[in-house]
Amino acid sequence: MAARRTPLNEAHRRLGGRMVEFAGWDMPVQYSSVIAEHEAVRTAVGLFDVSHMGEIEFTGPGALESANALITNDLSRCADGQAVYAGLLNDEGGFVDDVVAYRFSPERILIVVNAANKDKDFAWMQARAEGVKPVDRSDDFAQIAVQGPKAAGLVQRLTPVELSTIGTYRFSEGPVAGVPCIISRTGYTGEDGFELYCPPQQAEKLWDTLLQEGQAEGVKPCGLGARDSLRTEVKYPLYGNDIDDTHTPLEAGLGWICKFDKPGGFIGRDALLRQKNEGVKRKLVGFELTGSGIPRHGYPLLHEGQRVGEVTSGTMGPSVKRPIGMGYVPIALAAEGSTFEVEIRRRAVPAVVVKTPFWKKS
Amino acid sequence: MANVPSDLKYTKEHEWVRVSGSSAMVGVTDFAQQQLGDVVYVELPKEGDSFGASDEFGTLESVKAVSEIFAPLAGKVVKVNAALVESPDLINMDPYGDGWLIEIELADSKQTDGLLSAAQYEALLREGGE
């Protein structure tokens, strides 16, 4: 099957984007240089096409209750106009996906899911939702992430919506560059910024205007390469690498997205409580190499000659300028300062567990 | 469009070779560095190491990917570009100059016949749809 194209596909090609298949979509991995794009987001502003993400909606009386029972976080404790990061878990507590859930009102909830998981998630929600059933709205939205310290200044020039009233993980609705948008102060880079959801037909107008208007800020279109290095430096997990159906939020250090005392609980809660009582046996840690090399997904983690885990994500961090990685290790090796080795091309390269995020915005 | 200097020899693995007498300088092509993206880490052999033709002799890494590099010719490494340890981006900025990788003493100076000319290498890039 041919890879799907977002409404911005032609724009990416015009900009010289190098296209690769990702999660069944034809997406730009980079335009000019991953490092330059990464730096633009850390110091100015970058644009990402994230239209491949899926959007699943619950509407009508009981929408909140129905959606809330599926996710680990608690929409009942949110205000309208607030979003939460959450897990969808299986009965064993493993991740079906990690999502962002938007509360427009108790009668309208939008759950944004990973592209690779969209069909699986939708079927899972259909099967598990009691009361209001979800609708797959993915084809009704394009999504552009505007990320970086100069993102707010740029978007503000293009919208009458007062952005200073939209806090982190809050959202509003209004026109940007004349295009009706959900304006969400969220992202996957560790920087301030917005994710703009708009009708696909008008995505290119929004993209082009942001690029043109953003020249004053030094805007750059950014591909999946920079998206990955940016999120790795702040230890945001990537589904399929750092979290999956065999790893729980407690192991991933995401206990904070699980609201154990929320009314009605959530799927996977019992398994997590069991794991909590028995004690978590492995943890996702961030580490730095103290020898030379770059840790990569799948490389073995060694301790005293034994394989104790593997690298789930790793790169040469363009901002931290060090080789960094994440991986699950036995709890005895999870504390800051613990040491083990990463096997790189048959060499055991020493590594040390460090405080994360690796990079923090100033 | 990638730059392909006419005075060099090439391999299908996107390396260039500058043969002079019994020794040869080796690097990766402009096309290779474009494909690779920003090079952030380089692993090269030590002086004195010997390789057969097509043996893997090192690794170039970008933020996103790892690429092996293969010996274009059999021989012994006599010089390694030490500047790449601190500045791997020289490979991006000047692939045919300061971004060279190693110099080898050829095991057989007649074996260069198997290398591609600039015209042949350009044809290869065109076939690849570059």
PDB file of N, CA and C in Angstrom, chain A residues 184-232:
ATOM      1  N   SER A 184      -3.665  24.963  20.693  1.00  0.00           N
ATOM      2  CA  SER A 184      -3.346  24.218  21.904  1.00  0.00           C
ATOM      3  C   SER A 184      -1.903  24.492  22.314  1.00  0.00           C
ATOM      4  N   ARG A 185      -1.722  24.882  23.589  1.00  0.00           N
ATOM      5  CA  ARG A 185      -0.360  25.177  24.043  1.00  0.00           C
ATOM      6  C   ARG A 185       0.303  23.880  24.534  1.00  0.00           C
ATOM      7  N   THR A 186       0.647  23.047  23.577  1.00  0.00           N
ATOM      8  CA  THR A 186       1.221  21.730  23.848  1.00  0.00           C
ATOM      9  C   THR A 186       2.332  21.495  22.840  1.00  0.00           C
ATOM     10  N   GLY A 187       3.060  20.421  23.024  1.00  0.00           N
ATOM     11  CA  GLY A 187       4.104  20.084  22.056  1.00  0.00           C
ATOM     12  C   GLY A 187       4.938  18.926  22.521  1.00  0.00           C
ATOM     13  N   TYR A 188       5.966  18.623  21.715  1.00  0.00           N
ATOM     14  CA  TYR A 188       6.753  17.406  21.898  1.00  0.00           C
ATOM     15  C   TYR A 188       8.231  17.741  21.788  1.00  0.00           C
ATOM     16  N   THR A 189       8.577  18.982  22.214  1.00  0.00           N
ATOM     17  CA  THR A 189       9.944  19.447  21.990  1.00  0.00           C
ATOM     18  C   THR A 189      10.621  19.937  23.263  1.00  0.00           C
ATOM     19  N   GLY A 190       9.845  20.146  24.348  1.00  0.00           N
ATOM     20  CA  GLY A 190      10.394  20.751  25.554  1.00  0.00           C
ATOM     21  C   GLY A 190      10.436  22.261  25.483  1.00  0.00           C
ATOM     22  N   GLU A 191       9.920  22.832  24.405  1.00  0.00           N
ATOM     23  CA  GLU A 191       9.868  24.292  24.271  1.00  0.00           C
ATOM     24  C   GLU A 191       8.432  24.770  24.397  1.00  0.00           C
ATOM     25  N   ASP A 192       8.281  26.074  24.627  1.00  0.00           N
ATOM     26  CA  ASP A 192       6.963  26.684  24.528  1.00  0.00           C
ATOM     27  C   ASP A 192       6.491  26.524  23.082  1.00  0.00           C
ATOM     28  N   GLY A 193       5.200  26.560  22.889  1.00  0.00           N
ATOM     29  CA  GLY A 193       4.707  26.487  21.518  1.00  0.00           C
ATOM     30  C   GLY A 193       3.275  26.018  21.460  1.00  0.00           C
ATOM     31  N   PHE A 194       2.810  25.875  20.237  1.00  0.00           N
ATOM     32  CA  PHE A 194       1.406  25.549  19.998  1.00  0.00           C
ATOM     33  C   PHE A 194       1.279  24.397  19.019  1.00  0.00           C
ATOM     34  N   GLU A 195       0.184  23.673  19.177  1.00  0.00           N
ATOM     35  CA  GLU A 195      -0.213  22.723  18.155  1.00  0.00           C
ATOM     36  C   GLU A 195      -1.546  23.239  17.614  1.00  0.00           C
ATOM     37  N   LEU A 196      -1.568  23.478  16.311  1.00  0.00           N
ATOM     38  CA  LEU A 196      -2.734  24.069  15.657  1.00  0.00           C
ATOM     39  C   LEU A 196      -3.444  23.000  14.848  1.00  0.00           C
ATOM     40  N   TYR A 197      -4.694  22.721  15.212  1.00  0.00           N
ATOM     41  CA  TYR A 197      -5.504  21.753  14.476  1.00  0.00           C
ATOM     42  C   TYR A 197      -6.414  22.534  13.551  1.00  0.00           C
ATOM     43  N   CYS A 198      -6.412  22.207  12.274  1.00  0.00           N
ATOM     44  CA  CYS A 198      -7.221  22.980  11.324  1.00  0.00           C
ATOM     45  C   CYS A 198      -7.820  22.069  10.260  1.00  0.00           C
ATOM     46  N   PRO A 199      -8.783  22.594   9.475  1.00  0.00           N
ATOM     47  CA  PRO A 199      -9.337  21.786   8.386  1.00  0.00           C
ATOM     48  C   PRO A 199      -8.242  21.487   7.353  1.00  0.00           C
ATOM     49  N   PRO A 200      -8.175  20.253   6.858  1.00  0.00           N
ATOM     50  CA  PRO A 200      -7.107  19.874   5.919  1.00  0.00           C
ATOM     51  C   PRO A 200      -7.030  20.785   4.690  1.00  0.00           C
ATOM     52  N   GLN A 201      -8.188  21.227   4.212  1.00  0.00           N
ATOM     53  CA  GLN A 201      -8.208  22.052   2.999  1.00  0.00           C
ATOM     54  C   GLN A 201      -7.475  23.370   3.202  1.00  0.00           C
ATOM     55  N   GLN A 202      -7.372  23.808   4.458  1.00  0.00           N
ATOM     56  CA  GLN A 202      -6.757  25.115   4.697  1.00  0.00           C
ATOM     57  C   GLN A 202      -5.375  25.005   5.353  1.00  0.00           C
ATOM     58  N   ALA A 203      -4.884  23.769   5.450  1.00  0.00           N
ATOM     59  CA  ALA A 203      -3.605  23.553   6.132  1.00  0.00           C
ATOM     60  C   ALA A 203      -2.454  24.247   5.396  1.00  0.00           C
ATOM     61  N   GLU A 204      -2.492  24.181   4.085  1.00  0.00           N
ATOM     62  CA  GLU A 204      -1.386  24.739   3.320  1.00  0.00           C
ATOM     63  C   GLU A 204      -1.343  26.265   3.460  1.00  0.00           C
ATOM     64  N   LYS A 205      -2.517  26.878   3.511  1.00  0.00           N
ATOM     65  CA  LYS A 205      -2.570  28.335   3.711  1.00  0.00           C
ATOM     66  C   LYS A 205      -1.949  28.692   5.066  1.00  0.00           C
ATOM     67  N   LEU A 206      -2.307  27.925   6.084  1.00  0.00           N
ATOM     68  CA  LEU A 206      -1.772  28.182   7.426  1.00  0.00           C
ATOM     69  C   LEU A 206      -0.258  27.979   7.448  1.00  0.00           C
ATOM     70  N   TRP A 207       0.188  26.873   6.872  1.00  0.00           N
ATOM     71  CA  TRP A 207       1.623  26.535   6.822  1.00  0.00           C
ATOM     72  C   TRP A 207       2.413  27.637   6.100  1.00  0.00           C
ATOM     73  N   ASP A 208       1.921  28.012   4.917  1.00  0.00           N
ATOM     74  CA  ASP A 208       2.644  29.002   4.113  1.00  0.00           C
ATOM     75  C   ASP A 208       2.707  30.345   4.824  1.00  0.00           C
ATOM     76  N   THR A 209       1.595  30.723   5.469  1.00  0.00           N
ATOM     77  CA  THR A 209       1.579  32.017   6.164  1.00  0.00           C
ATOM     78  C   THR A 209       2.536  32.005   7.350  1.00  0.00           C
ATOM     79  N   LEU A 210       2.531  30.898   8.092  1.00  0.00           N
ATOM     80  CA  LEU A 210       3.447  30.797   9.236  1.00  0.00           C
ATOM     81  C   LEU A 210       4.912  30.872   8.769  1.00  0.00           C
ATOM     82  N   LEU A 211       5.206  30.220   7.650  1.00  0.00           N
ATOM     83  CA  LEU A 211       6.579  30.229   7.127  1.00  0.00           C
ATOM     84  C   LEU A 211       6.994  31.632   6.688  1.00  0.00           C
ATOM     85  N   GLN A 212       6.078  32.277   5.975  1.00  0.00           N
ATOM     86  CA  GLN A 212       6.379  33.600   5.426  1.00  0.00           C
ATOM     87  C   GLN A 212       6.497  34.635   6.548  1.00  0.00           C
ATOM     88  N   GLU A 213       5.461  34.642   7.382  1.00  0.00           N
ATOM     89  CA  GLU A 213       5.423  35.617   8.476  1.00  0.00           C
ATOM     90  C   GLU A 213       6.549  35.348   9.479  1.00  0.00           C
ATOM     91  N   GLY A 214       6.924  34.094   9.616  1.00  0.00           N
ATOM     92  CA  GLY A 214       7.924  33.703  10.605  1.00  0.00           C
ATOM     93  C   GLY A 214       9.351  34.007  10.187  1.00  0.00           C
ATOM     94  N   GLN A 215       9.540  34.501   8.985  1.00  0.00           N
ATOM     95  CA  GLN A 215      10.903  34.837   8.560  1.00  0.00           C
ATOM     96  C   GLN A 215      11.548  35.821   9.517  1.00  0.00           C
ATOM     97  N   ALA A 216      10.725  36.724  10.070  1.00  0.00           N
ATOM     98  CA  ALA A 216      11.236  37.696  11.043  1.00  0.00           C
ATOM     99  C   ALA A 216      11.826  36.985  12.263  1.00  0.00           C
ATOM    100  N   GLU A 217      11.248  35.833  12.603  1.00  0.00           N
ATOM    101  CA  GLU A 217      11.723  35.079  13.766  1.00  0.00           C
ATOM    102  C   GLU A 217      12.806  34.067  13.408  1.00  0.00           C
ATOM    103  N   GLY A 218      13.055  33.885  12.115  1.00  0.00           N
ATOM    104  CA  GLY A 218      14.008  32.848  11.710  1.00  0.00           C
ATOM    105  C   GLY A 218      13.384  31.465  11.724  1.00  0.00           C
ATOM    106  N   VAL A 219      12.116  31.406  11.326  1.00  0.00           N
ATOM    107  CA  VAL A 219      11.395  30.124  11.351  1.00  0.00           C
ATOM    108  C   VAL A 219      12.029  29.121  10.390  1.00  0.00           C
ATOM    109  N   LYS A 220      11.973  27.828  10.766  1.00  0.00           N
ATOM    110  CA  LYS A 220      12.415  26.774   9.859  1.00  0.00           C
ATOM    111  C   LYS A 220      11.366  25.658   9.849  1.00  0.00           C
ATOM    112  N   PRO A 221      11.087  25.109   8.656  1.00  0.00           N
ATOM    113  CA  PRO A 221      10.297  23.878   8.629  1.00  0.00           C
ATOM    114  C   PRO A 221      11.175  22.758   9.170  1.00  0.00           C
ATOM    115  N   CYS A 222      10.600  21.887   9.986  1.00  0.00           N
ATOM    116  CA  CYS A 222      11.381  20.856  10.673  1.00  0.00           C
ATOM    117  C   CYS A 222      10.793  19.482  10.400  1.00  0.00           C
ATOM    118  N   GLY A 223      11.671  18.513  10.248  1.00  0.00           N
ATOM    119  CA  GLY A 223      11.226  17.163   9.922  1.00  0.00           C
ATOM    120  C   GLY A 223      11.224  16.230  11.121  1.00  0.00           C
ATOM    121  N   LEU A 224      10.970  14.970  10.843  1.00  0.00           N
ATOM    122  CA  LEU A 224      10.886  13.969  11.902  1.00  0.00           C
ATOM    123  C   LEU A 224      12.208  13.776  12.627  1.00  0.00           C
ATOM    124  N   GLY A 225      13.327  14.036  11.935  1.00  0.00           N
ATOM    125  CA  GLY A 225      14.637  13.884  12.570  1.00  0.00           C
ATOM    126  C   GLY A 225      14.785  14.815  13.758  1.00  0.00           C
ATOM    127  N   ALA A 226      14.482  16.098  13.542  1.00  0.00           N
ATOM    128  CA  ALA A 226      14.573  17.071  14.633  1.00  0.00           C
ATOM    129  C   ALA A 226      13.507  16.803  15.695  1.00  0.00           C
ATOM    130  N   ARG A 227      12.332  16.390  15.260  1.00  0.00           N
ATOM    131  CA  ARG A 227      11.278  16.068  16.233  1.00  0.00           C
ATOM    132  C   ARG A 227      11.781  14.995  17.198  1.00  0.00           C
ATOM    133  N   ASP A 228      12.496  14.010  16.662  1.00  0.00           N
ATOM    134  CA  ASP A 228      12.989  12.921  17.488  1.00  0.00           C
ATOM    135  C   ASP A 228      14.137  13.366  18.402  1.00  0.00           C
ATOM    136  N   SER A 229      15.069  14.160  17.889  1.00  0.00           N
ATOM    137  CA  SER A 229      16.190  14.585  18.746  1.00  0.00           C
ATOM    138  C   SER A 229      15.692  15.550  19.823  1.00  0.00           C
ATOM    139  N   LEU A 230      14.732  16.400  19.491  1.00  0.00           N
ATOM    140  CA  LEU A 230      14.179  17.344  20.467  1.00  0.00           C
ATOM    141  C   LEU A 230      13.470  16.607  21.601  1.00  0.00           C
ATOM    142  N   ARG A 231      12.636  15.634  21.239  1.00  0.00           N
ATOM    143  CA  ARG A 231      11.873  14.943  22.285  1.00  0.00           C
ATOM    144  C   ARG A 231      12.801  14.044  23.109  1.00  0.00           C
ATOM    145  N   THR A 232      13.836  13.498  22.498  1.00  0.00           N
ATOM    146  CA  THR A 232      14.764  12.654  23.249  1.00  0.00           C
ATOM    147  C   THR A 232      15.498  13.473  24.299  1.00  0.00           C
TER     148      THR A 232
END
